[in-house]
Amino acid sequence: MNEQDRILSLRKELHEHNRRYYVENAPIISDQKFDEMMHELQRLEELHPEMADANSPTMRVGSDLQQDFVQVAHQYPMLSLGNTYNRNDVESFYERVRQGLEGQDFEICCELKFDGLSISLVYEHGRLVRALTRGDGQKGDDVTSNVRTISSIPLQLPEGTGYPEHFEIRGEVLLPWESFDRLNRQREADGDALFANPRNAASGTLKSKDSRVVAERRLDAYLYYLLGDDIPHESHYDNMQQARRWGFRVSNAMKVAHSLEDIYAYIDYWNEARHSLPVATDGIVLKVNSIDQQEVLGYTAKSPRWAIAYKFQAERALTRLEEVTFQVGRTGAVTPVANMQPVLLAGTVVKRASLHNEDIIKQLDLRVGDYVYVEKAGEIIPQIVSVELSKRDENTGKRVEFIAHCPECGTPLVRYDGEAAHYCPNDAQCPPQIKGRIEHFVSRDAMNIMGLGSERIDDFVTAGLLYSAADLYNLHAVALDGRWALVHRDVSAEALREAFEPNLFSEESETPAPACIFFSADSKTGRSLTCDNLLKAIEDSRKVTFDRVLYALGIRFVGKVAAKALAQHFRDIDALRKATKEELQMVEGIGDIIADSVIRYFSSAADDNLTRRLEEAGLQMSMPESKQLGNALEGMGIVISGTFEHHSRDEYKRMIEDHGGKNVSSISKKTSFILAGENMGPSKLEKAQKLGVRLVNEEEFLGMLQ
Ligand code: IVH
């Protein structure tokens, strides 16, 4: 088989494995084997840019193309549904349908109402060609490249399953609870604002301009509506079962009801059972099952007459506020937390709620001892929504006041102009801030120092062994009396022995014992595996690449993607330290806020000191030197313009240099050619034409480097 054929066969196989894994939850090969095939495909596709295909399984990992979304008209308008909140409304809907159908028998398909954002997918000849958001119902944002990263959406339907040549399928894009929790944990560690619920997170993600971010967050999609001129079945239910065979994720919770009682039973069941679903739901959707009958009933201006949504009651509970405490996070932000009498809410016992900031406390006019209503916002973080004033009496305590000093280190708090949060400015010494920064530093996507969990970091900081991440690189292990002690490398074995071994003949030692943490030794080997592994992980982290070191520093707002872009652009820490705001903003994806934050970081003595100590410790503070890979572009001056699909601008810049060329910023007669992406500016285009400079597209360019 030649390489081109191998590409086609790998694509086909990977599409199928993807479907088995993400849709059927029944993979037949190991993750490792899957990754191997994916890597082989990636490698072959790189060798054959002429075979590029936006629907290849490799495209799921996303590109860093910056997109401003293009608006595209929907073929069929995307309507919303009428909402109901009680059984009377459900009964009225049922009656309206009965009358509209003039006494014919009818079935109602009951299904879950998924709480995400709606998406319309268009398929032609079995291939995904377009994904649009709802937008204003008439036209939506084209989010196709982001949607391609969603693993449960098939890019290519399996052959022989009888899909129509052209059809549209609609559904809901969601962030499953698990991914949502992970995302928020990560954001907390990065010092970013948390998403209030999975819907907001899903919508923020789908509108992200960087599809790599989308790929990382692991969105999912449930499909619930098939449209087109030649859809296969007479009933909505059958169509959806068929769509499942084409590889779409269709909920198993669909059920055909023949009476109002059936419908109520469905509602009652899912009102409870929904709490154990992997995704958020906010109600039930009732749809007339027969497509013919749907057509008879028709539409109002806003919604179909053949369907309705029944919304679950937001669950709410009344309980007593016992105390408000204040928590200090990694960035020094202070969050007020309401501690309440435990109460059952939406299946879990709730006793704490975030009060967010001082303004919220004031708005509620909250007093200790108040009876408060708690709700789960989008079912996640409990919120106090109001106070039951009728229950306020002489036993109710004082008005809740925001604290003036840090509860951890006593430093006066500050509130910056235009921000709602209070901060503890003592970032160098405030313990939770130190711990939080170290936790982030060692985390998997940063320095990946395994064996240093949150509790152990706590111990190290409390013992006085770690004040900053740089201290990690000063540790060594000393054997002492059947144990191993981790200490600062200046502490010798003798000094330690003197401090810790009982000495019958001398007075109590006067010098304080050095900071240390003990690990017990294995009786057979005499070593401590935990201690050895930890030191090895610290040692290995010296090889972690500069972009991850930069991320590990925990510069506010500099997440993984921004760190990578900055590292690729500036190449080393010195260049980054010296960069002006304007220079920072020239980097793709770096705006005002990140640029300011980077400048603030390097002008703060403590932070800059950390980077210098890490540099001394031998961490990677620059990207590897560019190595000459070829001379295909020897002596050429090349202008890069527009946006690209396969690589970022910085990557192209580097490729030009690696192949002997020079990246120049403006077009002149001397320009060898323009590497032209999409949406090249009209003035540049005109200039190129006037001067007769050739335009080379991405694929041609990649071909030149072969
Ligand atoms: S059917 C014409 N089915 O709810 C009927 N919608 O308020 C089109 N939704 O915009 C919608 N789960 O985003 C339908 N099983 C389901 C749904 C569902 C969630 C959303 C959808 C729609 C909104 C209506």
PDB file of C-alpha atoms in Angstrom, residues 56-209:
ATOM      1  CA  SER A  56      -9.313  14.125   8.913  1.00  0.00           C
ATOM      2  CA  PRO A  57      -9.353  12.604  12.429  1.00  0.00           C
ATOM      3  CA  THR A  58      -6.108  14.502  13.076  1.00  0.00           C
ATOM      4  CA  MET A  59      -8.003  17.779  12.864  1.00  0.00           C
ATOM      5  CA  ARG A  60      -9.660  17.000  16.193  1.00  0.00           C
ATOM      6  CA  VAL A  61      -6.625  18.339  17.990  1.00  0.00           C
ATOM      7  CA  GLY A  62      -7.425  21.771  16.629  1.00  0.00           C
ATOM      8  CA  SER A  63      -5.377  24.513  15.060  1.00  0.00           C
ATOM      9  CA  ASP A  64      -4.456  27.865  16.496  1.00  0.00           C
ATOM     10  CA  LEU A  65      -6.030  29.749  13.639  1.00  0.00           C
ATOM     11  CA  GLN A  66      -7.475  32.976  14.988  1.00  0.00           C
ATOM     12  CA  GLN A  67     -11.011  33.192  13.812  1.00  0.00           C
ATOM     13  CA  ASP A  68     -13.478  35.923  13.768  1.00  0.00           C
ATOM     14  CA  PHE A  69     -16.632  33.977  13.251  1.00  0.00           C
ATOM     15  CA  VAL A  70     -18.423  34.390   9.970  1.00  0.00           C
ATOM     16  CA  GLN A  71     -22.199  34.542  10.131  1.00  0.00           C
ATOM     17  CA  VAL A  72     -24.097  32.168   7.908  1.00  0.00           C
ATOM     18  CA  ALA A  73     -27.861  31.951   7.291  1.00  0.00           C
ATOM     19  CA  HIS A  74     -29.647  28.823   8.551  1.00  0.00           C
ATOM     20  CA  GLN A  75     -31.368  26.789   5.887  1.00  0.00           C
ATOM     21  CA  TYR A  76     -34.307  26.289   8.284  1.00  0.00           C
ATOM     22  CA  PRO A  77     -34.723  28.925  11.016  1.00  0.00           C
ATOM     23  CA  MET A  78     -33.669  27.755  14.473  1.00  0.00           C
ATOM     24  CA  LEU A  79     -36.726  28.317  16.632  1.00  0.00           C
ATOM     25  CA  SER A  80     -36.990  28.052  20.376  1.00  0.00           C
ATOM     26  CA  LEU A  81     -39.557  26.138  22.406  1.00  0.00           C
ATOM     27  CA  GLY A  82     -42.461  27.348  24.495  1.00  0.00           C
ATOM     28  CA  ASN A  83     -41.678  26.839  28.187  1.00  0.00           C
ATOM     29  CA  THR A  84     -43.950  25.403  30.837  1.00  0.00           C
ATOM     30  CA  TYR A  85     -43.306  24.877  34.515  1.00  0.00           C
ATOM     31  CA  ASN A  86     -46.288  22.867  35.711  1.00  0.00           C
ATOM     32  CA  ARG A  87     -48.579  19.992  34.865  1.00  0.00           C
ATOM     33  CA  ASN A  88     -51.510  22.225  33.930  1.00  0.00           C
ATOM     34  CA  ASP A  89     -49.463  23.692  31.124  1.00  0.00           C
ATOM     35  CA  VAL A  90     -48.455  20.221  29.984  1.00  0.00           C
ATOM     36  CA  GLU A  91     -52.113  19.224  29.933  1.00  0.00           C
ATOM     37  CA  SER A  92     -53.051  22.330  27.919  1.00  0.00           C
ATOM     38  CA  PHE A  93     -50.329  21.482  25.389  1.00  0.00           C
ATOM     39  CA  TYR A  94     -51.667  17.933  25.116  1.00  0.00           C
ATOM     40  CA  GLU A  95     -55.199  19.254  24.552  1.00  0.00           C
ATOM     41  CA  ARG A  96     -54.070  21.781  21.934  1.00  0.00           C
ATOM     42  CA  VAL A  97     -52.346  18.972  20.046  1.00  0.00           C
ATOM     43  CA  ARG A  98     -55.453  16.782  20.257  1.00  0.00           C
ATOM     44  CA  GLN A  99     -57.621  19.540  18.862  1.00  0.00           C
ATOM     45  CA  GLY A 100     -55.108  20.507  16.184  1.00  0.00           C
ATOM     46  CA  LEU A 101     -55.085  16.892  14.974  1.00  0.00           C
ATOM     47  CA  GLU A 102     -58.889  16.723  14.968  1.00  0.00           C
ATOM     48  CA  GLY A 103     -59.201  13.572  16.977  1.00  0.00           C
ATOM     49  CA  GLN A 104     -56.461  11.515  15.254  1.00  0.00           C
ATOM     50  CA  ASP A 105     -54.384   9.260  17.497  1.00  0.00           C
ATOM     51  CA  PHE A 106     -50.976  10.664  18.282  1.00  0.00           C
ATOM     52  CA  GLU A 107     -47.809   9.829  20.171  1.00  0.00           C
ATOM     53  CA  ILE A 108     -45.572  12.154  22.149  1.00  0.00           C
ATOM     54  CA  CYS A 109     -41.851  11.599  22.177  1.00  0.00           C
ATOM     55  CA  CYS A 110     -40.476  12.518  25.612  1.00  0.00           C
ATOM     56  CA  GLU A 111     -36.839  13.464  25.916  1.00  0.00           C
ATOM     57  CA  LEU A 112     -34.426  15.313  28.149  1.00  0.00           C
ATOM     58  CA  LYS A 113     -33.813  19.001  27.704  1.00  0.00           C
ATOM     59  CA  PHE A 114     -30.053  19.355  27.675  1.00  0.00           C
ATOM     60  CA  ASP A 115     -28.650  22.512  29.152  1.00  0.00           C
ATOM     61  CA  GLY A 116     -25.921  23.604  26.781  1.00  0.00           C
ATOM     62  CA  LEU A 117     -26.044  25.607  23.608  1.00  0.00           C
ATOM     63  CA  SER A 118     -27.758  24.560  20.448  1.00  0.00           C
ATOM     64  CA  ILE A 119     -25.840  23.656  17.354  1.00  0.00           C
ATOM     65  CA  SER A 120     -26.819  22.937  13.777  1.00  0.00           C
ATOM     66  CA  LEU A 121     -24.675  20.479  11.830  1.00  0.00           C
ATOM     67  CA  VAL A 122     -24.921  20.141   8.068  1.00  0.00           C
ATOM     68  CA  TYR A 123     -23.761  16.935   6.349  1.00  0.00           C
ATOM     69  CA  GLU A 124     -23.234  16.428   2.656  1.00  0.00           C
ATOM     70  CA  HIS A 125     -22.396  13.001   1.260  1.00  0.00           C
ATOM     71  CA  GLY A 126     -21.735  11.827   4.793  1.00  0.00           C
ATOM     72  CA  ARG A 127     -19.233  14.555   5.623  1.00  0.00           C
ATOM     73  CA  LEU A 128     -19.630  17.342   8.132  1.00  0.00           C
ATOM     74  CA  VAL A 129     -19.543  20.526   6.099  1.00  0.00           C
ATOM     75  CA  ARG A 130     -20.775  23.182   8.495  1.00  0.00           C
ATOM     76  CA  ALA A 131     -21.595  23.817  12.126  1.00  0.00           C
ATOM     77  CA  LEU A 132     -23.539  26.915  13.113  1.00  0.00           C
ATOM     78  CA  THR A 133     -24.620  28.261  16.481  1.00  0.00           C
ATOM     79  CA  ARG A 134     -28.219  29.357  16.891  1.00  0.00           C
ATOM     80  CA  GLY A 135     -27.285  33.041  16.646  1.00  0.00           C
ATOM     81  CA  ASP A 136     -30.460  35.050  16.198  1.00  0.00           C
ATOM     82  CA  GLY A 137     -32.338  32.021  14.833  1.00  0.00           C
ATOM     83  CA  GLN A 138     -32.018  33.215  11.232  1.00  0.00           C
ATOM     84  CA  LYS A 139     -28.241  33.206  11.000  1.00  0.00           C
ATOM     85  CA  GLY A 140     -25.586  31.803  13.307  1.00  0.00           C
ATOM     86  CA  ASP A 141     -21.821  31.869  13.822  1.00  0.00           C
ATOM     87  CA  ASP A 142     -19.845  29.420  11.756  1.00  0.00           C
ATOM     88  CA  VAL A 143     -17.982  27.408  14.405  1.00  0.00           C
ATOM     89  CA  THR A 144     -17.095  24.461  12.180  1.00  0.00           C
ATOM     90  CA  SER A 145     -13.409  24.263  13.068  1.00  0.00           C
ATOM     91  CA  ASN A 146     -14.163  24.288  16.783  1.00  0.00           C
ATOM     92  CA  VAL A 147     -16.911  21.703  16.394  1.00  0.00           C
ATOM     93  CA  ARG A 148     -14.513  19.412  14.539  1.00  0.00           C
ATOM     94  CA  THR A 149     -12.593  19.003  17.790  1.00  0.00           C
ATOM     95  CA  ILE A 150     -15.624  17.502  19.557  1.00  0.00           C
ATOM     96  CA  SER A 151     -14.895  13.807  19.573  1.00  0.00           C
ATOM     97  CA  SER A 152     -18.485  12.577  19.705  1.00  0.00           C
ATOM     98  CA  ILE A 153     -19.466  14.466  16.548  1.00  0.00           C
ATOM     99  CA  PRO A 154     -18.754  12.264  13.531  1.00  0.00           C
ATOM    100  CA  LEU A 155     -16.797  13.999  10.786  1.00  0.00           C
ATOM    101  CA  GLN A 156     -17.432  11.204   8.325  1.00  0.00           C
ATOM    102  CA  LEU A 157     -20.421   8.869   8.605  1.00  0.00           C
ATOM    103  CA  PRO A 158     -19.913   5.118   8.203  1.00  0.00           C
ATOM    104  CA  GLU A 159     -20.696   3.973   4.684  1.00  0.00           C
ATOM    105  CA  GLY A 160     -23.702   1.809   3.930  1.00  0.00           C
ATOM    106  CA  THR A 161     -25.819   3.131   6.800  1.00  0.00           C
ATOM    107  CA  GLY A 162     -28.304   4.851   4.520  1.00  0.00           C
ATOM    108  CA  TYR A 163     -27.741   8.467   5.409  1.00  0.00           C
ATOM    109  CA  PRO A 164     -29.350  11.029   3.048  1.00  0.00           C
ATOM    110  CA  GLU A 165     -27.084  12.902   0.648  1.00  0.00           C
ATOM    111  CA  HIS A 166     -27.878  16.156   2.354  1.00  0.00           C
ATOM    112  CA  PHE A 167     -29.285  16.667   5.840  1.00  0.00           C
ATOM    113  CA  GLU A 168     -29.095  18.838   8.894  1.00  0.00           C
ATOM    114  CA  ILE A 169     -29.020  17.573  12.459  1.00  0.00           C
ATOM    115  CA  ARG A 170     -29.455  19.732  15.531  1.00  0.00           C
ATOM    116  CA  GLY A 171     -28.506  19.182  19.087  1.00  0.00           C
ATOM    117  CA  GLU A 172     -26.869  20.595  22.131  1.00  0.00           C
ATOM    118  CA  VAL A 173     -23.168  21.126  22.780  1.00  0.00           C
ATOM    119  CA  LEU A 174     -22.360  20.521  26.424  1.00  0.00           C
ATOM    120  CA  LEU A 175     -19.471  20.337  28.808  1.00  0.00           C
ATOM    121  CA  PRO A 176     -19.962  17.177  30.905  1.00  0.00           C
ATOM    122  CA  TRP A 177     -19.791  17.669  34.677  1.00  0.00           C
ATOM    123  CA  GLU A 178     -16.470  15.889  34.884  1.00  0.00           C
ATOM    124  CA  SER A 179     -14.792  18.117  32.300  1.00  0.00           C
ATOM    125  CA  PHE A 180     -16.439  21.149  33.851  1.00  0.00           C
ATOM    126  CA  ASP A 181     -15.060  20.331  37.299  1.00  0.00           C
ATOM    127  CA  ARG A 182     -11.621  19.707  35.891  1.00  0.00           C
ATOM    128  CA  LEU A 183     -11.711  22.953  33.941  1.00  0.00           C
ATOM    129  CA  ASN A 184     -12.711  24.965  36.989  1.00  0.00           C
ATOM    130  CA  ARG A 185     -10.040  23.315  39.139  1.00  0.00           C
ATOM    131  CA  GLN A 186      -7.494  24.279  36.515  1.00  0.00           C
ATOM    132  CA  ARG A 187      -8.839  27.827  36.324  1.00  0.00           C
ATOM    133  CA  GLU A 188      -8.683  28.123  40.066  1.00  0.00           C
ATOM    134  CA  ALA A 189      -5.056  27.002  40.015  1.00  0.00           C
ATOM    135  CA  ASP A 190      -4.313  29.491  37.219  1.00  0.00           C
ATOM    136  CA  GLY A 191      -6.035  32.292  39.080  1.00  0.00           C
ATOM    137  CA  ASP A 192      -8.687  32.674  36.363  1.00  0.00           C
ATOM    138  CA  ALA A 193     -12.350  33.437  37.059  1.00  0.00           C
ATOM    139  CA  LEU A 194     -14.432  30.278  37.465  1.00  0.00           C
ATOM    140  CA  PHE A 195     -17.296  29.408  35.141  1.00  0.00           C
ATOM    141  CA  ALA A 196     -20.606  29.515  37.003  1.00  0.00           C
ATOM    142  CA  ASN A 197     -22.064  26.468  35.251  1.00  0.00           C
ATOM    143  CA  PRO A 198     -21.317  24.058  32.411  1.00  0.00           C
ATOM    144  CA  ARG A 199     -23.526  25.976  29.980  1.00  0.00           C
ATOM    145  CA  ASN A 200     -21.473  29.156  30.315  1.00  0.00           C
ATOM    146  CA  ALA A 201     -18.305  27.138  30.078  1.00  0.00           C
ATOM    147  CA  ALA A 202     -19.523  25.313  26.957  1.00  0.00           C
ATOM    148  CA  SER A 203     -20.595  28.505  25.291  1.00  0.00           C
ATOM    149  CA  GLY A 204     -17.332  30.286  26.160  1.00  0.00           C
ATOM    150  CA  THR A 205     -15.441  27.307  24.827  1.00  0.00           C
ATOM    151  CA  LEU A 206     -17.356  26.952  21.565  1.00  0.00           C
ATOM    152  CA  LYS A 207     -16.780  30.632  20.840  1.00  0.00           C
ATOM    153  CA  SER A 208     -13.088  30.382  21.632  1.00  0.00           C
ATOM    154  CA  LYS A 209     -10.852  31.705  18.916  1.00  0.00           C
TER     155      LYS A 209
END
